[in-house]
Amino acid sequence: MTDSIKKIYTNLSRRSRLLMEAELEPVQGDRFQPTGFPDLGAAEYTAPDGTQMILVESVQSMANRLEAVCWDEEEEKLVSLLQGLPYVHVDLDEEGSFTNSILEAHRINSEYITGKKNRGDFDEKVEEEIGYDEKKPVPFQAFYRVLLKYDPNCLIHGVFLEEIGGRLKVPRMLSAFIEASDVRPVQSGGVKFSRVEPTLKEGEGNVPYPRTEYTAEKITAYFNIDLAGIRGFGLDPEADKLLLALSLYKIRRFLREGLRLRTACDLRLVDNVKVTNIEGLEVPSVETLEEELPALIQECSSKGLFADPPVTKTKYKE
């Protein structure tokens, strides 16, 4: 264990939150395209001091992006250093199509894993191991241990197992968002050309469209790890360390490789990510975390905290 990792564990043992932020900027020019929402568009708002603000990336979208850095799309498996971390794999058909709890938006509560149409051995196993009874108080400690066993990412990003029981839920322990301050709109547009019949109607001919981008004085990514929440799971100390190290790894990897949010929103890190609520504390480098995580995964596995084998396989029933 490196000195920087030891310092993190020591300094955070009695803290309730770890708050971090990182300044970003467009890789070229000044314009960027923020996230947009149906019937709303960009989420513009005014800060209490009158500053014009805009939401660049939402909490829910950031959760997906922080999960994505753990998955190797080319190899269709977890990145090599996270091998041994549990998750649930689902075969969708006989032709090789699949999904899993890392890729699914609701993790193990995906309709392909625990949906009502797909009730099967895995659902029954989870329900039995939790000891859930709708007429009794929820055994939350058992619930947390089961989530750690089958997919620790559920404890980091949250999950709601309403298909099993409406009270089985965990909020996010790692949350993040990106916002920009002192923003100004940049109005432009374009045309979708039809080379063959430009006068066709119903959107099949030439279609002009408006486009709104923005400039900003400052773009900031914010990250919040709920340390008290992690300790509140009542898990083995090595599991607590794993959840913290994995959360920090996700942040570091995202800032290093995941900042192309959209075609017109390609950002880069201006300065190092900073801890804002603990003076003198630095976030370990991605290299340090890559060195630490395999040992933590092995330790948790050797203590029987993970499913064996770590990848639990099931089949989707249409």
C-alpha positions as CSV (number, residue, x, y, z in Angstrom):
1,M,0.0,0.0,0.0
2,T,1.4,3.4,-1.0
3,D,1.8,6.3,1.3
4,S,-0.8,8.4,-0.6
5,I,-3.4,5.6,-0.2
6,K,-2.6,5.2,3.5
7,K,-3.0,8.9,3.9
8,I,-6.4,8.8,2.2
9,Y,-7.7,6.0,4.4
10,T,-6.3,7.6,7.6
11,N,-7.7,11.1,6.8
12,L,-11.1,9.9,5.8
13,S,-11.8,7.3,8.5
14,R,-14.0,9.8,10.5
15,R,-15.1,12.2,7.7
16,S,-18.6,12.2,6.4
17,R,-17.9,13.4,2.9
18,L,-15.0,13.7,0.4
19,L,-15.7,16.7,-1.8
20,M,-13.7,17.3,-5.0
21,E,-13.8,19.5,-8.0
22,A,-11.9,19.9,-11.2
23,E,-11.8,22.8,-13.7
24,L,-12.4,21.9,-17.3
25,E,-12.2,23.7,-20.7
26,P,-13.1,23.0,-24.3
27,V,-10.2,21.3,-26.1
28,Q,-10.6,23.7,-29.0
29,G,-12.2,27.2,-29.1
30,D,-14.6,28.4,-26.5
31,R,-17.9,26.9,-27.4
32,F,-19.5,23.8,-25.9
33,Q,-22.9,22.0,-26.1
34,P,-24.5,21.2,-22.7
35,T,-26.8,18.4,-21.9
36,G,-30.4,18.9,-23.0
37,F,-33.8,17.6,-22.0
38,P,-37.0,17.0,-24.0
39,D,-39.4,19.9,-23.9
40,L,-36.9,21.9,-21.8
41,G,-33.6,22.2,-23.8
42,A,-30.5,23.3,-21.9
43,A,-30.8,23.6,-18.1
44,E,-30.1,27.3,-17.6
45,Y,-30.5,28.9,-14.2
46,T,-29.4,31.9,-12.1
47,A,-27.1,31.4,-9.1
48,P,-28.0,33.3,-5.8
49,D,-25.4,35.9,-6.7
50,G,-27.0,36.6,-10.1
51,T,-24.4,34.6,-12.1
52,Q,-25.9,32.9,-15.2
53,M,-25.3,29.2,-14.9
54,I,-25.9,26.1,-17.0
55,L,-25.8,22.4,-16.3
56,V,-23.3,20.8,-18.6
57,E,-23.8,17.2,-17.4
58,S,-26.4,15.9,-15.0
59,V,-25.9,13.6,-11.9
60,Q,-27.7,10.7,-13.6
61,S,-25.6,11.0,-16.8
62,M,-22.4,11.3,-14.8
63,A,-23.2,8.1,-13.0
64,N,-23.4,6.3,-16.4
65,R,-20.1,7.8,-17.5
66,L,-18.3,6.9,-14.3
67,E,-19.5,3.3,-14.7
68,A,-18.5,3.2,-18.3
69,V,-14.8,3.7,-17.5
70,C,-14.7,0.3,-15.9
71,W,-15.8,-1.6,-19.1
72,D,-13.6,-2.5,-22.0
73,E,-15.9,-2.2,-25.0
74,E,-13.4,-3.9,-27.4
75,E,-12.8,-7.0,-25.2
76,E,-16.4,-6.9,-23.8
77,K,-15.4,-7.4,-20.2
78,L,-14.2,-5.4,-17.2
79,V,-10.9,-3.6,-17.7
80,S,-8.0,-5.9,-16.8
81,L,-7.1,-4.5,-13.4
82,L,-10.7,-4.9,-12.2
83,Q,-10.9,-8.6,-13.2
84,G,-12.4,-10.5,-10.2
85,L,-14.9,-7.7,-9.4
86,P,-18.4,-9.3,-9.3
87,Y,-21.2,-8.5,-11.7
88,V,-24.2,-10.2,-13.3
89,H,-24.0,-11.4,-16.9
90,V,-27.2,-12.0,-18.9
91,D,-27.5,-14.0,-22.1
92,L,-30.3,-12.5,-24.1
93,D,-30.5,-15.2,-26.8
94,E,-28.7,-18.1,-28.3
95,E,-26.8,-15.9,-30.8
96,G,-24.5,-14.4,-28.3
97,S,-26.3,-11.1,-27.5
98,F,-25.8,-10.2,-23.8
99,T,-26.0,-7.4,-21.3
100,N,-24.9,-7.1,-17.7
101,S,-25.3,-5.2,-14.5
102,I,-22.3,-2.9,-15.3
103,L,-23.9,-1.7,-18.5
104,E,-27.6,-1.6,-17.5
105,A,-28.9,1.7,-16.3
106,H,-30.5,0.2,-13.2
107,R,-27.7,-2.3,-12.5
108,I,-29.1,-5.5,-11.1
109,N,-32.6,-4.1,-11.1
110,S,-32.6,-4.2,-14.9
111,E,-35.7,-5.8,-16.4
112,Y,-33.3,-8.3,-18.0
113,I,-31.9,-9.4,-14.6
114,T,-34.7,-9.1,-12.0
115,G,-37.7,-7.9,-14.1
116,K,-41.1,-9.5,-13.4
117,K,-41.0,-11.2,-16.8
118,N,-37.6,-12.7,-16.0
119,R,-38.2,-14.1,-12.5
120,G,-35.9,-17.1,-12.1
121,D,-33.1,-18.7,-10.1
122,F,-31.1,-15.4,-9.6
123,D,-34.1,-13.5,-8.2
124,E,-35.0,-16.3,-5.9
125,K,-31.4,-16.6,-4.8
126,V,-31.1,-12.9,-4.1
127,E,-34.4,-12.7,-2.2
128,E,-33.4,-15.7,-0.1
129,E,-30.0,-14.4,0.7
130,I,-31.4,-11.0,1.7
131,G,-34.0,-12.7,3.8
132,Y,-36.6,-10.3,2.6
133,D,-40.2,-10.5,3.9
134,E,-42.7,-7.8,3.0
135,K,-44.3,-8.2,6.4
136,K,-41.1,-7.7,8.4
137,P,-38.5,-4.9,8.7
138,V,-35.9,-4.9,5.9
139,P,-32.7,-6.7,6.9
140,F,-30.5,-4.0,5.4
141,Q,-27.1,-5.4,6.5
142,A,-27.9,-8.6,4.7
143,F,-29.1,-6.5,1.7
144,Y,-25.8,-4.6,1.5
145,R,-23.8,-7.8,1.8
146,V,-25.7,-9.3,-1.1
147,L,-25.1,-6.2,-3.3
148,L,-21.4,-6.4,-2.5
149,K,-21.4,-10.1,-3.4
150,Y,-23.0,-9.8,-6.8
151,D,-22.1,-6.2,-7.9
152,P,-20.3,-3.7,-5.6
153,N,-21.1,-1.0,-8.2
154,C,-24.7,-1.1,-6.9
155,L,-23.4,0.2,-3.6
156,I,-21.5,3.0,-5.3
157,H,-24.1,4.2,-7.8
158,G,-27.3,3.2,-6.0
159,V,-30.0,0.7,-6.8
160,F,-33.7,0.2,-6.2
161,L,-34.9,-3.4,-6.3
162,E,-38.6,-2.7,-6.5
163,E,-39.1,-5.9,-8.5
164,I,-38.3,-7.8,-5.2
165,G,-39.4,-5.3,-2.6
166,G,-40.3,-1.6,-2.7
167,R,-38.1,-0.8,0.3
168,L,-34.9,-2.3,-1.1
169,K,-33.0,0.8,-2.2
170,V,-29.6,2.3,-1.8
171,P,-28.8,5.9,-2.7
172,R,-25.7,6.9,-4.6
173,M,-22.5,7.0,-2.6
174,L,-20.6,8.6,-5.5
175,S,-22.4,11.5,-7.1
176,A,-21.1,14.0,-9.7
177,F,-22.2,16.8,-12.0
178,I,-20.6,19.4,-14.3
179,E,-21.8,23.0,-14.4
180,A,-20.6,26.2,-16.1
181,S,-20.7,29.7,-14.8
182,D,-21.1,33.2,-16.4
183,V,-22.5,31.6,-19.6
184,R,-23.5,33.2,-22.8
185,P,-25.5,31.6,-25.7
186,V,-24.0,31.2,-29.1
187,Q,-26.8,31.0,-31.8
188,S,-26.0,29.3,-35.1
189,G,-27.7,26.7,-37.3
190,G,-27.5,24.4,-40.2
191,V,-29.4,22.6,-43.0
192,K,-30.0,19.0,-43.6
193,F,-29.6,18.8,-47.4
194,S,-31.5,16.5,-49.8
195,R,-29.4,16.1,-53.0
196,V,-32.2,14.4,-54.8
197,E,-35.5,16.2,-54.0
198,P,-34.9,19.2,-51.8
199,T,-38.5,20.4,-51.9
200,L,-40.0,17.2,-50.3
201,K,-42.1,17.8,-47.2
202,E,-42.4,15.9,-43.9
203,G,-38.7,16.5,-43.2
204,E,-37.5,14.5,-46.2
205,G,-36.2,17.5,-48.2
206,N,-34.0,20.4,-47.1
207,V,-34.5,21.0,-43.4
208,P,-32.9,24.1,-41.8
209,Y,-32.5,23.9,-38.0
210,P,-31.3,26.2,-35.2
211,R,-28.3,25.4,-32.9
212,T,-27.5,26.8,-29.5
213,E,-24.1,26.4,-27.9
214,Y,-22.5,28.3,-25.1
215,T,-19.4,29.9,-23.8
216,A,-18.5,30.2,-20.1
217,E,-16.1,31.9,-17.8
218,K,-15.6,28.6,-16.0
219,I,-16.6,25.0,-16.3
220,T,-16.3,22.8,-13.2
221,A,-16.8,19.1,-12.5
222,Y,-17.9,18.3,-8.9
223,F,-17.6,15.0,-7.2
224,N,-19.0,13.9,-3.8
225,I,-18.2,10.5,-2.0
226,D,-20.5,9.8,0.9
227,L,-18.0,8.3,3.3
228,A,-20.5,8.1,6.2
229,G,-22.9,6.2,3.9
230,I,-20.2,3.7,3.0
231,R,-19.3,3.1,6.6
232,G,-23.0,2.8,7.4
233,F,-23.2,-0.4,5.2
234,G,-21.5,-2.2,8.1
235,L,-19.3,-4.2,5.7
236,D,-15.8,-5.6,6.2
237,P,-13.1,-2.8,6.4
238,E,-11.5,-4.1,3.2
239,A,-14.8,-3.7,1.4
240,D,-15.0,-0.1,2.6
241,K,-11.5,0.5,1.2
242,L,-12.5,-1.1,-2.1
243,L,-15.6,1.1,-2.5
244,L,-13.6,4.2,-1.8
245,A,-10.6,3.3,-4.0
246,L,-13.0,2.2,-6.8
247,S,-14.9,5.5,-6.6
248,L,-11.6,7.5,-6.8
249,Y,-10.5,5.3,-9.7
250,K,-13.7,6.1,-11.6
251,I,-13.2,9.8,-11.1
252,R,-9.6,9.7,-12.2
253,R,-10.3,7.6,-15.3
254,F,-13.2,9.8,-16.3
255,L,-11.1,13.0,-16.0
256,R,-8.3,11.3,-18.0
257,E,-10.3,9.6,-20.7
258,G,-14.1,10.3,-20.5
259,L,-14.4,14.0,-21.2
260,R,-15.7,13.8,-24.8
261,L,-19.3,14.2,-23.6
262,R,-20.7,15.0,-27.1
263,T,-19.4,15.8,-30.5
264,A,-19.7,19.5,-29.6
265,C,-18.7,19.1,-26.0
266,D,-15.1,17.8,-25.9
267,L,-13.4,19.0,-22.7
268,R,-10.1,18.6,-21.0
269,L,-8.8,18.9,-17.5
270,V,-7.2,22.4,-16.8
271,D,-5.6,21.5,-13.5
272,N,-5.4,18.6,-11.1
273,V,-8.6,17.5,-9.3
274,K,-8.7,19.2,-5.9
275,V,-10.1,18.1,-2.5
276,T,-12.1,21.1,-1.2
277,N,-13.2,20.0,2.3
278,I,-10.0,18.6,3.7
279,E,-6.9,20.8,3.6
280,G,-3.7,19.3,2.3
281,L,-5.3,16.0,1.1
282,E,-4.6,15.0,-2.5
283,V,-6.5,12.5,-4.6
284,P,-4.2,9.5,-5.5
285,S,-3.1,9.3,-9.1
286,V,-4.8,6.8,-11.4
287,E,-1.5,4.8,-11.5
288,T,-1.5,4.5,-7.7
289,L,-5.2,3.4,-7.7
290,E,-4.5,0.9,-10.5
291,E,-1.8,-0.6,-8.2
292,E,-4.1,-0.7,-5.2
293,L,-7.3,-2.1,-6.6
294,P,-6.3,-5.6,-7.7
295,A,-5.0,-6.3,-4.1
296,L,-8.2,-5.0,-2.6
297,I,-10.3,-7.2,-5.0
298,Q,-8.2,-10.2,-4.1
299,E,-8.5,-9.5,-0.4
300,C,-12.3,-9.2,-0.6
301,S,-12.5,-12.4,-2.7
302,S,-10.3,-14.4,-0.3
303,K,-12.6,-13.3,2.6
304,G,-15.6,-14.8,0.8
305,L,-17.2,-11.4,0.3
306,F,-17.7,-11.9,-3.5
307,A,-19.6,-14.4,-5.5
308,D,-17.6,-17.4,-6.7
309,P,-17.1,-17.3,-9.6
310,P,-17.4,-13.4,-9.6
311,V,-19.4,-13.3,-12.8
312,T,-22.9,-14.6,-12.1
313,K,-24.5,-15.8,-15.3
314,T,-28.2,-15.9,-16.0
315,K,-30.6,-16.1,-19.0
316,Y,-33.3,-13.6,-20.1
317,K,-36.7,-15.1,-20.5
318,E,-38.9,-13.3,-22.9
